[in-house]
JSON list of N, CA and C in Angstrom, two decimals:
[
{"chain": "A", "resi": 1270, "resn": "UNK", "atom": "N", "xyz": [-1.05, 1.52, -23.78]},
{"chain": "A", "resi": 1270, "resn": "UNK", "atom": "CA", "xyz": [0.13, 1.21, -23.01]},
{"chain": "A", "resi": 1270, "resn": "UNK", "atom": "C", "xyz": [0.33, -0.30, -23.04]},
{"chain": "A", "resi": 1271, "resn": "UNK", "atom": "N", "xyz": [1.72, -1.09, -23.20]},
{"chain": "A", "resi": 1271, "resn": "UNK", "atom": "CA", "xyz": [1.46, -1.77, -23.02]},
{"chain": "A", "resi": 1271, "resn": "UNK", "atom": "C", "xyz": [2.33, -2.53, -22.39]},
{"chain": "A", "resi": 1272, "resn": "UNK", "atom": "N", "xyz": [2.11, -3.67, -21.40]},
{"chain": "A", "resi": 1272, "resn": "UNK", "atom": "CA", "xyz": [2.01, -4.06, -20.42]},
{"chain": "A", "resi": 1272, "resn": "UNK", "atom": "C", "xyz": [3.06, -5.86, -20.48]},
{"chain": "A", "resi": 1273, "resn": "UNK", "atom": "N", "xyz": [4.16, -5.87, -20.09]},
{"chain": "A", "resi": 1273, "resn": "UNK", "atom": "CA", "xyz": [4.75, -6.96, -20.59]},
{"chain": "A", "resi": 1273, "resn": "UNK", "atom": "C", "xyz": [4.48, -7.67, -19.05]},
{"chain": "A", "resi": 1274, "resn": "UNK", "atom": "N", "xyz": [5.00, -9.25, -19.77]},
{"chain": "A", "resi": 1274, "resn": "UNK", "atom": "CA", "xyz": [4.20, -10.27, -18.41]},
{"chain": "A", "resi": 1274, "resn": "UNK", "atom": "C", "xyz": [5.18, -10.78, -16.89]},
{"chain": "A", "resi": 1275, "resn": "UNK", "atom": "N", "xyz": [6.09, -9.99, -17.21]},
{"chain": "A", "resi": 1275, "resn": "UNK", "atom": "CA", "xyz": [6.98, -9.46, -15.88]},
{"chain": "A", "resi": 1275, "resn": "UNK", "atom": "C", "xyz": [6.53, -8.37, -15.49]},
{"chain": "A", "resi": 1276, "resn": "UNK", "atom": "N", "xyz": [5.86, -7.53, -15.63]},
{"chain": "A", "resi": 1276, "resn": "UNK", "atom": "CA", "xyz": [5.38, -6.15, -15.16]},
{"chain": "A", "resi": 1276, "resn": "UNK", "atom": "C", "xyz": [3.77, -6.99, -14.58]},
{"chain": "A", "resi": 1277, "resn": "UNK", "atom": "N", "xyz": [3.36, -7.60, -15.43]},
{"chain": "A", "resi": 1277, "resn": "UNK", "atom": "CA", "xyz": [2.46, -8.35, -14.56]},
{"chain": "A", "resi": 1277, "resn": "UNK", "atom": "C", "xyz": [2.35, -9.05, -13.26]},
{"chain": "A", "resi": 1278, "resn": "UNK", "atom": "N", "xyz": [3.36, -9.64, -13.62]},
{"chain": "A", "resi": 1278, "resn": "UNK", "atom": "CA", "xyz": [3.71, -10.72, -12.18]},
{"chain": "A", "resi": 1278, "resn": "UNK", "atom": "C", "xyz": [4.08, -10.35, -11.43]},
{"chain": "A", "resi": 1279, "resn": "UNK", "atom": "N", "xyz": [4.72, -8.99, -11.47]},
{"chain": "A", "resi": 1279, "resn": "UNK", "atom": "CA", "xyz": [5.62, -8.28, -10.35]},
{"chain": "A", "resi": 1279, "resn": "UNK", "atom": "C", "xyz": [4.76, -7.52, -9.62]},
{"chain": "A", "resi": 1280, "resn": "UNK", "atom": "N", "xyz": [3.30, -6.99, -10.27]},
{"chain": "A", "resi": 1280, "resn": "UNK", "atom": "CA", "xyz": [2.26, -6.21, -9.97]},
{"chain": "A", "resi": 1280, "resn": "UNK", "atom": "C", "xyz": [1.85, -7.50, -9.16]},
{"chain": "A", "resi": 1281, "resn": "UNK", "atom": "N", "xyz": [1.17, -8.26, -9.36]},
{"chain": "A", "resi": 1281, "resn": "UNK", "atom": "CA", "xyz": [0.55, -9.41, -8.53]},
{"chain": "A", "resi": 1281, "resn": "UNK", "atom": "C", "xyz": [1.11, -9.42, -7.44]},
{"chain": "A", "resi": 1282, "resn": "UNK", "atom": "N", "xyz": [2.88, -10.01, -7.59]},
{"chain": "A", "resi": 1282, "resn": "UNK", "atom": "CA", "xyz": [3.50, -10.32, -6.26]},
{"chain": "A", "resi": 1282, "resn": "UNK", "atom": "C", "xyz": [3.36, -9.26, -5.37]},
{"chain": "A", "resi": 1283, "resn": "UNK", "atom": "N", "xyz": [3.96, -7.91, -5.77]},
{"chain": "A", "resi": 1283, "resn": "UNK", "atom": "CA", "xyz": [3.37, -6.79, -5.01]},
{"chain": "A", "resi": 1283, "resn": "UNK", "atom": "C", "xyz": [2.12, -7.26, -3.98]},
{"chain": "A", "resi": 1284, "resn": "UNK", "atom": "N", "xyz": [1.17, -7.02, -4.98]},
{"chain": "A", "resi": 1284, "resn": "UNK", "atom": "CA", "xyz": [-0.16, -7.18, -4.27]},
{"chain": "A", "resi": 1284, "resn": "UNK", "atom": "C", "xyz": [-0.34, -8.71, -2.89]},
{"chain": "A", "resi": 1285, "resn": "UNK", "atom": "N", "xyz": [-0.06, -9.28, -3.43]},
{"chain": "A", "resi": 1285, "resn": "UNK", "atom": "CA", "xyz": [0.18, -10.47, -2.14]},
{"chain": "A", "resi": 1285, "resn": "UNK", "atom": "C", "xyz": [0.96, -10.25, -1.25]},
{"chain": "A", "resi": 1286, "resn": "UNK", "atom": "N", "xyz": [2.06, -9.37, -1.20]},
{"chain": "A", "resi": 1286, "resn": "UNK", "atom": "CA", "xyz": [2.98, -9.48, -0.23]},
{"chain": "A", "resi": 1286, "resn": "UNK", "atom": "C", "xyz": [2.09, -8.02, 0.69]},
{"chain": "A", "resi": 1287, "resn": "UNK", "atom": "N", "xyz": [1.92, -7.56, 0.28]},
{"chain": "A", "resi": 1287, "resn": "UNK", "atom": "CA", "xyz": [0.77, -6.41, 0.70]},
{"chain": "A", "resi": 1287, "resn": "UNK", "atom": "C", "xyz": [-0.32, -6.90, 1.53]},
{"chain": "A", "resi": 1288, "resn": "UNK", "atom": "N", "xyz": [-0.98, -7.47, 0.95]},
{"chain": "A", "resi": 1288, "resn": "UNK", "atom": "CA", "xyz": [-2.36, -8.20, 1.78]},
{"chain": "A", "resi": 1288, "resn": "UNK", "atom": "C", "xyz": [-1.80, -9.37, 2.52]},
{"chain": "A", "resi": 1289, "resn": "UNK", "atom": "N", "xyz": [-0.68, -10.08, 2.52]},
{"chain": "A", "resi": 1289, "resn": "UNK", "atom": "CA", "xyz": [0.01, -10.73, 3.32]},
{"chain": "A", "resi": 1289, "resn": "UNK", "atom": "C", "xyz": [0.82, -10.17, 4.30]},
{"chain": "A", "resi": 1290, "resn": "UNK", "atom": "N", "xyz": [1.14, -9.04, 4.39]},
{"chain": "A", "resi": 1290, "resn": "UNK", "atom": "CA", "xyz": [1.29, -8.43, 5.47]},
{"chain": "A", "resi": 1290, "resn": "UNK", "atom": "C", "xyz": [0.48, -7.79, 6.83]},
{"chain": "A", "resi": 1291, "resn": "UNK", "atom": "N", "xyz": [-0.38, -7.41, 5.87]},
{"chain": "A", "resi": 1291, "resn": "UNK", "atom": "CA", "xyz": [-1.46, -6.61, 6.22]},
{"chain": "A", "resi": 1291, "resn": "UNK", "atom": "C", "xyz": [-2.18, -7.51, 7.33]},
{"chain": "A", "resi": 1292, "resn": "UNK", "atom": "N", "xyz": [-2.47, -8.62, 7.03]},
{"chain": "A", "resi": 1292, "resn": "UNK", "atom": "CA", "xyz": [-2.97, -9.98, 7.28]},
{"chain": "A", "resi": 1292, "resn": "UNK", "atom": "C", "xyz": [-2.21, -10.56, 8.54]},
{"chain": "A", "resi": 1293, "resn": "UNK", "atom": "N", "xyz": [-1.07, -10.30, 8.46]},
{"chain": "A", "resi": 1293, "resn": "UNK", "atom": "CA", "xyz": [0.12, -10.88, 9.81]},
{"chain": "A", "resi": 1293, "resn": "UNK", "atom": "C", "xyz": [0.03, -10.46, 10.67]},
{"chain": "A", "resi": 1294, "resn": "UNK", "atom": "N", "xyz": [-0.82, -8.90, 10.78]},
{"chain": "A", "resi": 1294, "resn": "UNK", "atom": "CA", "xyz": [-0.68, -8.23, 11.92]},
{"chain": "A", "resi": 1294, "resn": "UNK", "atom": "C", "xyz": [0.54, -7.04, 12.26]},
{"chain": "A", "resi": 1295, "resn": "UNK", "atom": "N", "xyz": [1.37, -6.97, 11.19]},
{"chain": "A", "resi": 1295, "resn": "UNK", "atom": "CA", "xyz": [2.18, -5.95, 11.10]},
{"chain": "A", "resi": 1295, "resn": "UNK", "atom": "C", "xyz": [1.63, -4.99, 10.85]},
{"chain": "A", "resi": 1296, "resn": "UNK", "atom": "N", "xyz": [1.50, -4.22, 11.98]},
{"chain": "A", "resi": 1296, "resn": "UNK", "atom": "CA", "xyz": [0.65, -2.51, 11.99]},
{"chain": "A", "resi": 1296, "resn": "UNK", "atom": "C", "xyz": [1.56, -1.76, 11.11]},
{"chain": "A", "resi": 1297, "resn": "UNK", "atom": "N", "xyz": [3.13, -1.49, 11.30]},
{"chain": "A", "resi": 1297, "resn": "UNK", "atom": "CA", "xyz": [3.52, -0.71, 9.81]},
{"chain": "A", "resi": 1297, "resn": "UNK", "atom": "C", "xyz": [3.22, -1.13, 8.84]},
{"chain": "A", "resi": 1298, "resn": "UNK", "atom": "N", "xyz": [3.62, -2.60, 8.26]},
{"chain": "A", "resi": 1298, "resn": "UNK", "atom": "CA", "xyz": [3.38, -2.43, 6.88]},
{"chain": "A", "resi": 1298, "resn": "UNK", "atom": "C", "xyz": [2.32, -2.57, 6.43]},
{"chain": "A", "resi": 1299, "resn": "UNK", "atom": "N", "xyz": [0.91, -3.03, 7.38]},
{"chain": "A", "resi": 1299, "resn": "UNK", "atom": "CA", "xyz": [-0.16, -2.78, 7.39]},
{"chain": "A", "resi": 1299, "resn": "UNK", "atom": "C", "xyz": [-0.85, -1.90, 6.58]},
{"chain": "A", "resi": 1300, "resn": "UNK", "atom": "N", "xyz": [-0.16, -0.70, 7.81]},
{"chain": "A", "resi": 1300, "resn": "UNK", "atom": "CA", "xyz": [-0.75, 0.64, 7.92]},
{"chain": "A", "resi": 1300, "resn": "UNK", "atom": "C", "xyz": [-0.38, 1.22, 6.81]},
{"chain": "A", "resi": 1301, "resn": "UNK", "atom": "N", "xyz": [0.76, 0.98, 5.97]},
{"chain": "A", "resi": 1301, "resn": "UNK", "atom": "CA", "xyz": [1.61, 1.45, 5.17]},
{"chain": "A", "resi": 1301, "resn": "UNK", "atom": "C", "xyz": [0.74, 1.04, 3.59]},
{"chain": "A", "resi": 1302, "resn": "UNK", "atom": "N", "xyz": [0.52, -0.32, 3.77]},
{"chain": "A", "resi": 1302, "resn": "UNK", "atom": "CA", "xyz": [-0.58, -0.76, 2.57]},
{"chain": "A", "resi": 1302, "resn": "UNK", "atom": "C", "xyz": [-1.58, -0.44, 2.55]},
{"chain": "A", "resi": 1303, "resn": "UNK", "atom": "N", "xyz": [-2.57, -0.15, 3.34]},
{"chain": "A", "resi": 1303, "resn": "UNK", "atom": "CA", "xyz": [-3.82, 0.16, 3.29]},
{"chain": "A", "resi": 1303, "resn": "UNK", "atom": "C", "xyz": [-3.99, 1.62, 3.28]},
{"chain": "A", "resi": 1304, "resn": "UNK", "atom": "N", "xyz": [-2.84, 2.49, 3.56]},
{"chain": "A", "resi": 1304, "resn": "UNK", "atom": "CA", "xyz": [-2.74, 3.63, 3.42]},
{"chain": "A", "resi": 1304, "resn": "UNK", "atom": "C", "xyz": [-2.07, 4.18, 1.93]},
{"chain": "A", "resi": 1305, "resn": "UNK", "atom": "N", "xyz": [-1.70, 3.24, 1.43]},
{"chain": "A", "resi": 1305, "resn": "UNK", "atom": "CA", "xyz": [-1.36, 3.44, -0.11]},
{"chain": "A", "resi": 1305, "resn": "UNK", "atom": "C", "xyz": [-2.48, 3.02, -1.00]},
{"chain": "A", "resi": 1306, "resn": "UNK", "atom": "N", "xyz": [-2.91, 2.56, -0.43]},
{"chain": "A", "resi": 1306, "resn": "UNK", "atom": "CA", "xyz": [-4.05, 1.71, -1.47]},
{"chain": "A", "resi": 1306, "resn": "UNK", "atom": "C", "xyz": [-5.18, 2.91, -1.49]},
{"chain": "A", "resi": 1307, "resn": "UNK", "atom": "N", "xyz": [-5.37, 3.33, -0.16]},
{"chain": "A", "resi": 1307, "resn": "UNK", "atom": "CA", "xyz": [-6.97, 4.46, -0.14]},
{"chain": "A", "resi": 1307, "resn": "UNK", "atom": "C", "xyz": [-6.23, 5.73, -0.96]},
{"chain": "A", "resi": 1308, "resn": "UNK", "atom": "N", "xyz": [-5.06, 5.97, -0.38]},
{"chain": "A", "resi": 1308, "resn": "UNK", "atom": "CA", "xyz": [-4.18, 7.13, -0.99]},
{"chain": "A", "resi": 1308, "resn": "UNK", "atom": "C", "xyz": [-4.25, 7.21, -2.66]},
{"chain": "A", "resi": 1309, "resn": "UNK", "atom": "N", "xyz": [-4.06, 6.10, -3.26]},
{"chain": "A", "resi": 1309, "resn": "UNK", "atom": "CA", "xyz": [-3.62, 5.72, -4.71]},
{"chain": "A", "resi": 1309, "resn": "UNK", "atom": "C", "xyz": [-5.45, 6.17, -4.99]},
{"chain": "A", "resi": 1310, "resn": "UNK", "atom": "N", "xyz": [-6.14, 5.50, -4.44]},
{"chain": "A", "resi": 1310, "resn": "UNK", "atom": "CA", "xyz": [-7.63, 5.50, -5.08]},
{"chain": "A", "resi": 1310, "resn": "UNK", "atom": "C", "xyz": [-8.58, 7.22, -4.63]},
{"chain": "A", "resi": 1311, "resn": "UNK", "atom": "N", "xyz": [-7.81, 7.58, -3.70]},
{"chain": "A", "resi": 1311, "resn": "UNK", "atom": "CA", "xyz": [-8.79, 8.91, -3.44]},
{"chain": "A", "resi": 1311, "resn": "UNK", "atom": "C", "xyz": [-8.01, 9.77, -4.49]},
{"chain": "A", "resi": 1312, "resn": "UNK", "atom": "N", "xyz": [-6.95, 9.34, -5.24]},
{"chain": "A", "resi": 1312, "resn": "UNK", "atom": "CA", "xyz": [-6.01, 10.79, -5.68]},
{"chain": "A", "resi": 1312, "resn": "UNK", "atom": "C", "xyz": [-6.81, 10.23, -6.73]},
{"chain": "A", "resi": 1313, "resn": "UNK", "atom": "N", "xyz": [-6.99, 8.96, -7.60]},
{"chain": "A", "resi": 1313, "resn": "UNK", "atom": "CA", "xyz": [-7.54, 8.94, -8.90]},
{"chain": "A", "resi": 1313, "resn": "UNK", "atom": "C", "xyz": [-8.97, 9.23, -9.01]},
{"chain": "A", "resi": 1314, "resn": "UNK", "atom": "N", "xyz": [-9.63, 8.71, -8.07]},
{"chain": "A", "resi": 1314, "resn": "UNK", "atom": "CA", "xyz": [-11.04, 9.59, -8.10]},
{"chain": "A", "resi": 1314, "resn": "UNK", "atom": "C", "xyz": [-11.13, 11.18, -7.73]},
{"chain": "A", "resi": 1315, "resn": "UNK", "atom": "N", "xyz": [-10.29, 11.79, -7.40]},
{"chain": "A", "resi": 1315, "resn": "UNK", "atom": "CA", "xyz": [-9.93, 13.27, -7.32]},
{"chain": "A", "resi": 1315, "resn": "UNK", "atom": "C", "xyz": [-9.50, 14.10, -8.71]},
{"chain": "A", "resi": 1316, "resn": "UNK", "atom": "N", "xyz": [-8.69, 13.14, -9.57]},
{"chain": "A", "resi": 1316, "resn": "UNK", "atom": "CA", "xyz": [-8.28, 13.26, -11.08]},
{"chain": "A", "resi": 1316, "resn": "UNK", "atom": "C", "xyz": [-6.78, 13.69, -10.78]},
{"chain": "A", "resi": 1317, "resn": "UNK", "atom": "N", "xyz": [-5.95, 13.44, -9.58]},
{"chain": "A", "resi": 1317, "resn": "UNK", "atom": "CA", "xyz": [-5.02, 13.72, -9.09]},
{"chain": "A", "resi": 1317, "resn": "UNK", "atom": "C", "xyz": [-4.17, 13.00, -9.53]},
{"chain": "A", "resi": 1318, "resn": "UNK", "atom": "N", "xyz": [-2.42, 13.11, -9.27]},
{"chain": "A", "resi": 1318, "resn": "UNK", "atom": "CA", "xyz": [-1.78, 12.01, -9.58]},
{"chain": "A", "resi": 1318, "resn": "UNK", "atom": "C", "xyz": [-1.83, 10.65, -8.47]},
{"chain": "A", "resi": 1319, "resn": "UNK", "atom": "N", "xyz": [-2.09, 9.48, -9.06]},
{"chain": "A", "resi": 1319, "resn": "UNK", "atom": "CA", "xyz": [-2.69, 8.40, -8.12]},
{"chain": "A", "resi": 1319, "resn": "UNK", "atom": "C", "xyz": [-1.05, 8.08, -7.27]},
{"chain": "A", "resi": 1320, "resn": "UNK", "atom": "N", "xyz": [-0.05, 8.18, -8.14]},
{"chain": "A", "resi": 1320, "resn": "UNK", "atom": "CA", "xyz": [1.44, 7.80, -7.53]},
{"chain": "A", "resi": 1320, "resn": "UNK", "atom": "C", "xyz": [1.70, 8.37, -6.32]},
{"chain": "A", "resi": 1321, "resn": "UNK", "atom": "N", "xyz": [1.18, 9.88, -6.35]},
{"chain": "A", "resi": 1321, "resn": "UNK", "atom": "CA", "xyz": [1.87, 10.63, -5.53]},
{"chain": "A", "resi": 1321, "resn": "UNK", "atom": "C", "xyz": [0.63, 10.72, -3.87]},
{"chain": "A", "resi": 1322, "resn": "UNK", "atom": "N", "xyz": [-0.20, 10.18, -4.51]},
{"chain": "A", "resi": 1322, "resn": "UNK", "atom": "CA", "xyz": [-1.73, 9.85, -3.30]},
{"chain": "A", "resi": 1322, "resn": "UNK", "atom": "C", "xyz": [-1.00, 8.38, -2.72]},
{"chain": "A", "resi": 1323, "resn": "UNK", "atom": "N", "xyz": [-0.61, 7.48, -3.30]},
{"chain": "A", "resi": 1323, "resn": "UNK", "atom": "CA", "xyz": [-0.04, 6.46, -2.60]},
{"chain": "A", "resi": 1323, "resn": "UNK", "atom": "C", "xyz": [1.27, 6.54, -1.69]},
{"chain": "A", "resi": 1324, "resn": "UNK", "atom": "N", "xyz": [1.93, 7.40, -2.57]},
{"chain": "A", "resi": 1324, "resn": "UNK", "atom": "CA", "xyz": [3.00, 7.55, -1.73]},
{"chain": "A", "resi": 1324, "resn": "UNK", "atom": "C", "xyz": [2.72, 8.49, -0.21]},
{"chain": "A", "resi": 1325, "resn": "UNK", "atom": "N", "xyz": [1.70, 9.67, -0.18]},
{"chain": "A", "resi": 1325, "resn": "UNK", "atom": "CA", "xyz": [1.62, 9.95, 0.99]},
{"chain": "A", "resi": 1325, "resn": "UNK", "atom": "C", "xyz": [0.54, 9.41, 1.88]},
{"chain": "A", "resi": 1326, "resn": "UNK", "atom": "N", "xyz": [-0.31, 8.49, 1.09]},
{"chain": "A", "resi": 1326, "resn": "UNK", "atom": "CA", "xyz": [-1.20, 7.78, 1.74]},
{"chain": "A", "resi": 1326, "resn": "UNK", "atom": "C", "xyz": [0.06, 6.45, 2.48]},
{"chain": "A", "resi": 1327, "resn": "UNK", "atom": "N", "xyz": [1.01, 5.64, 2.40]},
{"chain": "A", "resi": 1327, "resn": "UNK", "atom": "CA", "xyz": [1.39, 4.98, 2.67]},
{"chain": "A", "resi": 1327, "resn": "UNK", "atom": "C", "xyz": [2.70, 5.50, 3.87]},
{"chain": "A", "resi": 1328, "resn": "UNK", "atom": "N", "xyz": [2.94, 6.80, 3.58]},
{"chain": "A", "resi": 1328, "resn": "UNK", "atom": "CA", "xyz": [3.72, 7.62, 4.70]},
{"chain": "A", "resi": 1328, "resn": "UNK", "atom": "C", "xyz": [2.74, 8.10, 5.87]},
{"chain": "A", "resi": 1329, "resn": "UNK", "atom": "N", "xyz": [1.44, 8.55, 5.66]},
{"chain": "A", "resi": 1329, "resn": "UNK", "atom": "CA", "xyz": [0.43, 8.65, 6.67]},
{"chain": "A", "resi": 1329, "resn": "UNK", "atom": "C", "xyz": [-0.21, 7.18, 7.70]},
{"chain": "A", "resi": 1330, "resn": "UNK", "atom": "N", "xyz": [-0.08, 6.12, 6.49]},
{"chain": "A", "resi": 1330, "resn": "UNK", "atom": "CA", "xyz": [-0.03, 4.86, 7.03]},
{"chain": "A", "resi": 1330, "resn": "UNK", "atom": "C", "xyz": [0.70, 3.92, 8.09]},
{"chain": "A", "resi": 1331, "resn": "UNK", "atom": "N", "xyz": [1.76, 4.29, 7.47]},
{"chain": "A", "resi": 1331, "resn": "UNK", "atom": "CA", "xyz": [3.04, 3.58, 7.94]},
{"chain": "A", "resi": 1331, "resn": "UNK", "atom": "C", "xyz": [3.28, 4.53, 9.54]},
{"chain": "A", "resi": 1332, "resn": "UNK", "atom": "N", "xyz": [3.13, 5.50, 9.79]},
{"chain": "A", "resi": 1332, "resn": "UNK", "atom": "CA", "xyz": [2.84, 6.55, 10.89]},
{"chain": "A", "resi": 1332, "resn": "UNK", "atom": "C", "xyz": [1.60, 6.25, 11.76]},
{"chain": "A", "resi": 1333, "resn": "UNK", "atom": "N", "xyz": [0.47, 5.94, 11.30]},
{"chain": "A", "resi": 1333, "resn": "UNK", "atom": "CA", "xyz": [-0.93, 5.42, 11.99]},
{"chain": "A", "resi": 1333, "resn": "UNK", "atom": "C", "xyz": [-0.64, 4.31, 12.44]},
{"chain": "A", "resi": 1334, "resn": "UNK", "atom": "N", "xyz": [-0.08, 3.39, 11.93]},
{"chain": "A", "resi": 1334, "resn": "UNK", "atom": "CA", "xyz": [0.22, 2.04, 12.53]},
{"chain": "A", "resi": 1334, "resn": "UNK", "atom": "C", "xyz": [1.59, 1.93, 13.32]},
{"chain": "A", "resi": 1335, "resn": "UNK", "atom": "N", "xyz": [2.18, 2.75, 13.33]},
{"chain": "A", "resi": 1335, "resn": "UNK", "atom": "CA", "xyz": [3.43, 2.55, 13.93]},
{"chain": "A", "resi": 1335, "resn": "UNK", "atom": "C", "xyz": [3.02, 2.86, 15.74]},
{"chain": "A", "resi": 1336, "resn": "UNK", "atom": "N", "xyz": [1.92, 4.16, 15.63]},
{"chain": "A", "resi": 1336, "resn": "UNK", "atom": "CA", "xyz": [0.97, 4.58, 16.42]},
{"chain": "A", "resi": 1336, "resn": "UNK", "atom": "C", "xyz": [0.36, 3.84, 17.48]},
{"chain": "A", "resi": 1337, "resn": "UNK", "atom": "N", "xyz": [-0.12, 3.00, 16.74]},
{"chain": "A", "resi": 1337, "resn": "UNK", "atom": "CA", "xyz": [-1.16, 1.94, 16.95]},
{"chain": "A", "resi": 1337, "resn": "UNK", "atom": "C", "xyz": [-0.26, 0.76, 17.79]},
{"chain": "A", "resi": 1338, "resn": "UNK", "atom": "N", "xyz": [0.84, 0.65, 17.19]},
{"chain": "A", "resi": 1338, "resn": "UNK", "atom": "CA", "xyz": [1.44, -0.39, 17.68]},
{"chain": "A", "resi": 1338, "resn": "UNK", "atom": "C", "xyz": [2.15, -0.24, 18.95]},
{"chain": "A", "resi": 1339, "resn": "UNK", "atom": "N", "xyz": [2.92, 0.66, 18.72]},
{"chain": "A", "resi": 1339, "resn": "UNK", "atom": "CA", "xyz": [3.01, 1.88, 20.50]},
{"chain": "A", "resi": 1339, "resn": "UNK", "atom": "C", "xyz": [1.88, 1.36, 21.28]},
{"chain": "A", "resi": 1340, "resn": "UNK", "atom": "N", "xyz": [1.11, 1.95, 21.21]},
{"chain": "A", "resi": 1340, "resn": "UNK", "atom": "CA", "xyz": [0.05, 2.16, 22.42]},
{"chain": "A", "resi": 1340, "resn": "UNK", "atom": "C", "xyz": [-0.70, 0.99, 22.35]},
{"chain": "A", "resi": 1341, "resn": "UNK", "atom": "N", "xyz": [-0.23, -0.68, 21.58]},
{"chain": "A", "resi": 1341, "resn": "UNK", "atom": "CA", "xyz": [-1.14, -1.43, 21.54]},
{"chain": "A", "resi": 1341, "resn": "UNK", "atom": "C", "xyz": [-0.44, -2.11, 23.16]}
]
């Protein structure tokens, strides 16, 4: 596959704005990243599709922290 260096950078920025959120204290988008991230990685160590583990790992997320933030 291969991989051009805007698909790179855009992967990176992703990733910073992610752990820069996460980091701020925003329980959704927090909850929403760290719940895509375990989501993405339990579906590929499962042999699952990793897309579709992020996407409901980050809807289970985004719900836990919204949670969290309620009752904080």
């Amino acid at each position: 596959m291969t991989t051009t260096l805007a698909t790179r950078m855009l992967t990176g920025a992703v990733g910073l704005v992610m752990i820069g959120m996460t980091l701020t204290g925003c329980a959704v988008l927090g909850g929403a990243a760290v719940g895509a991230g375990a989501g993405a990685a339990v579906a590929a160590g499962t042999g699952n599709n990793p897309g579709k583990g992020a996407a409901i790992g980050a809807g289970v997320g985004a719900a836990a922290g919204g949670l969290y933030h309620i009752t904080r």
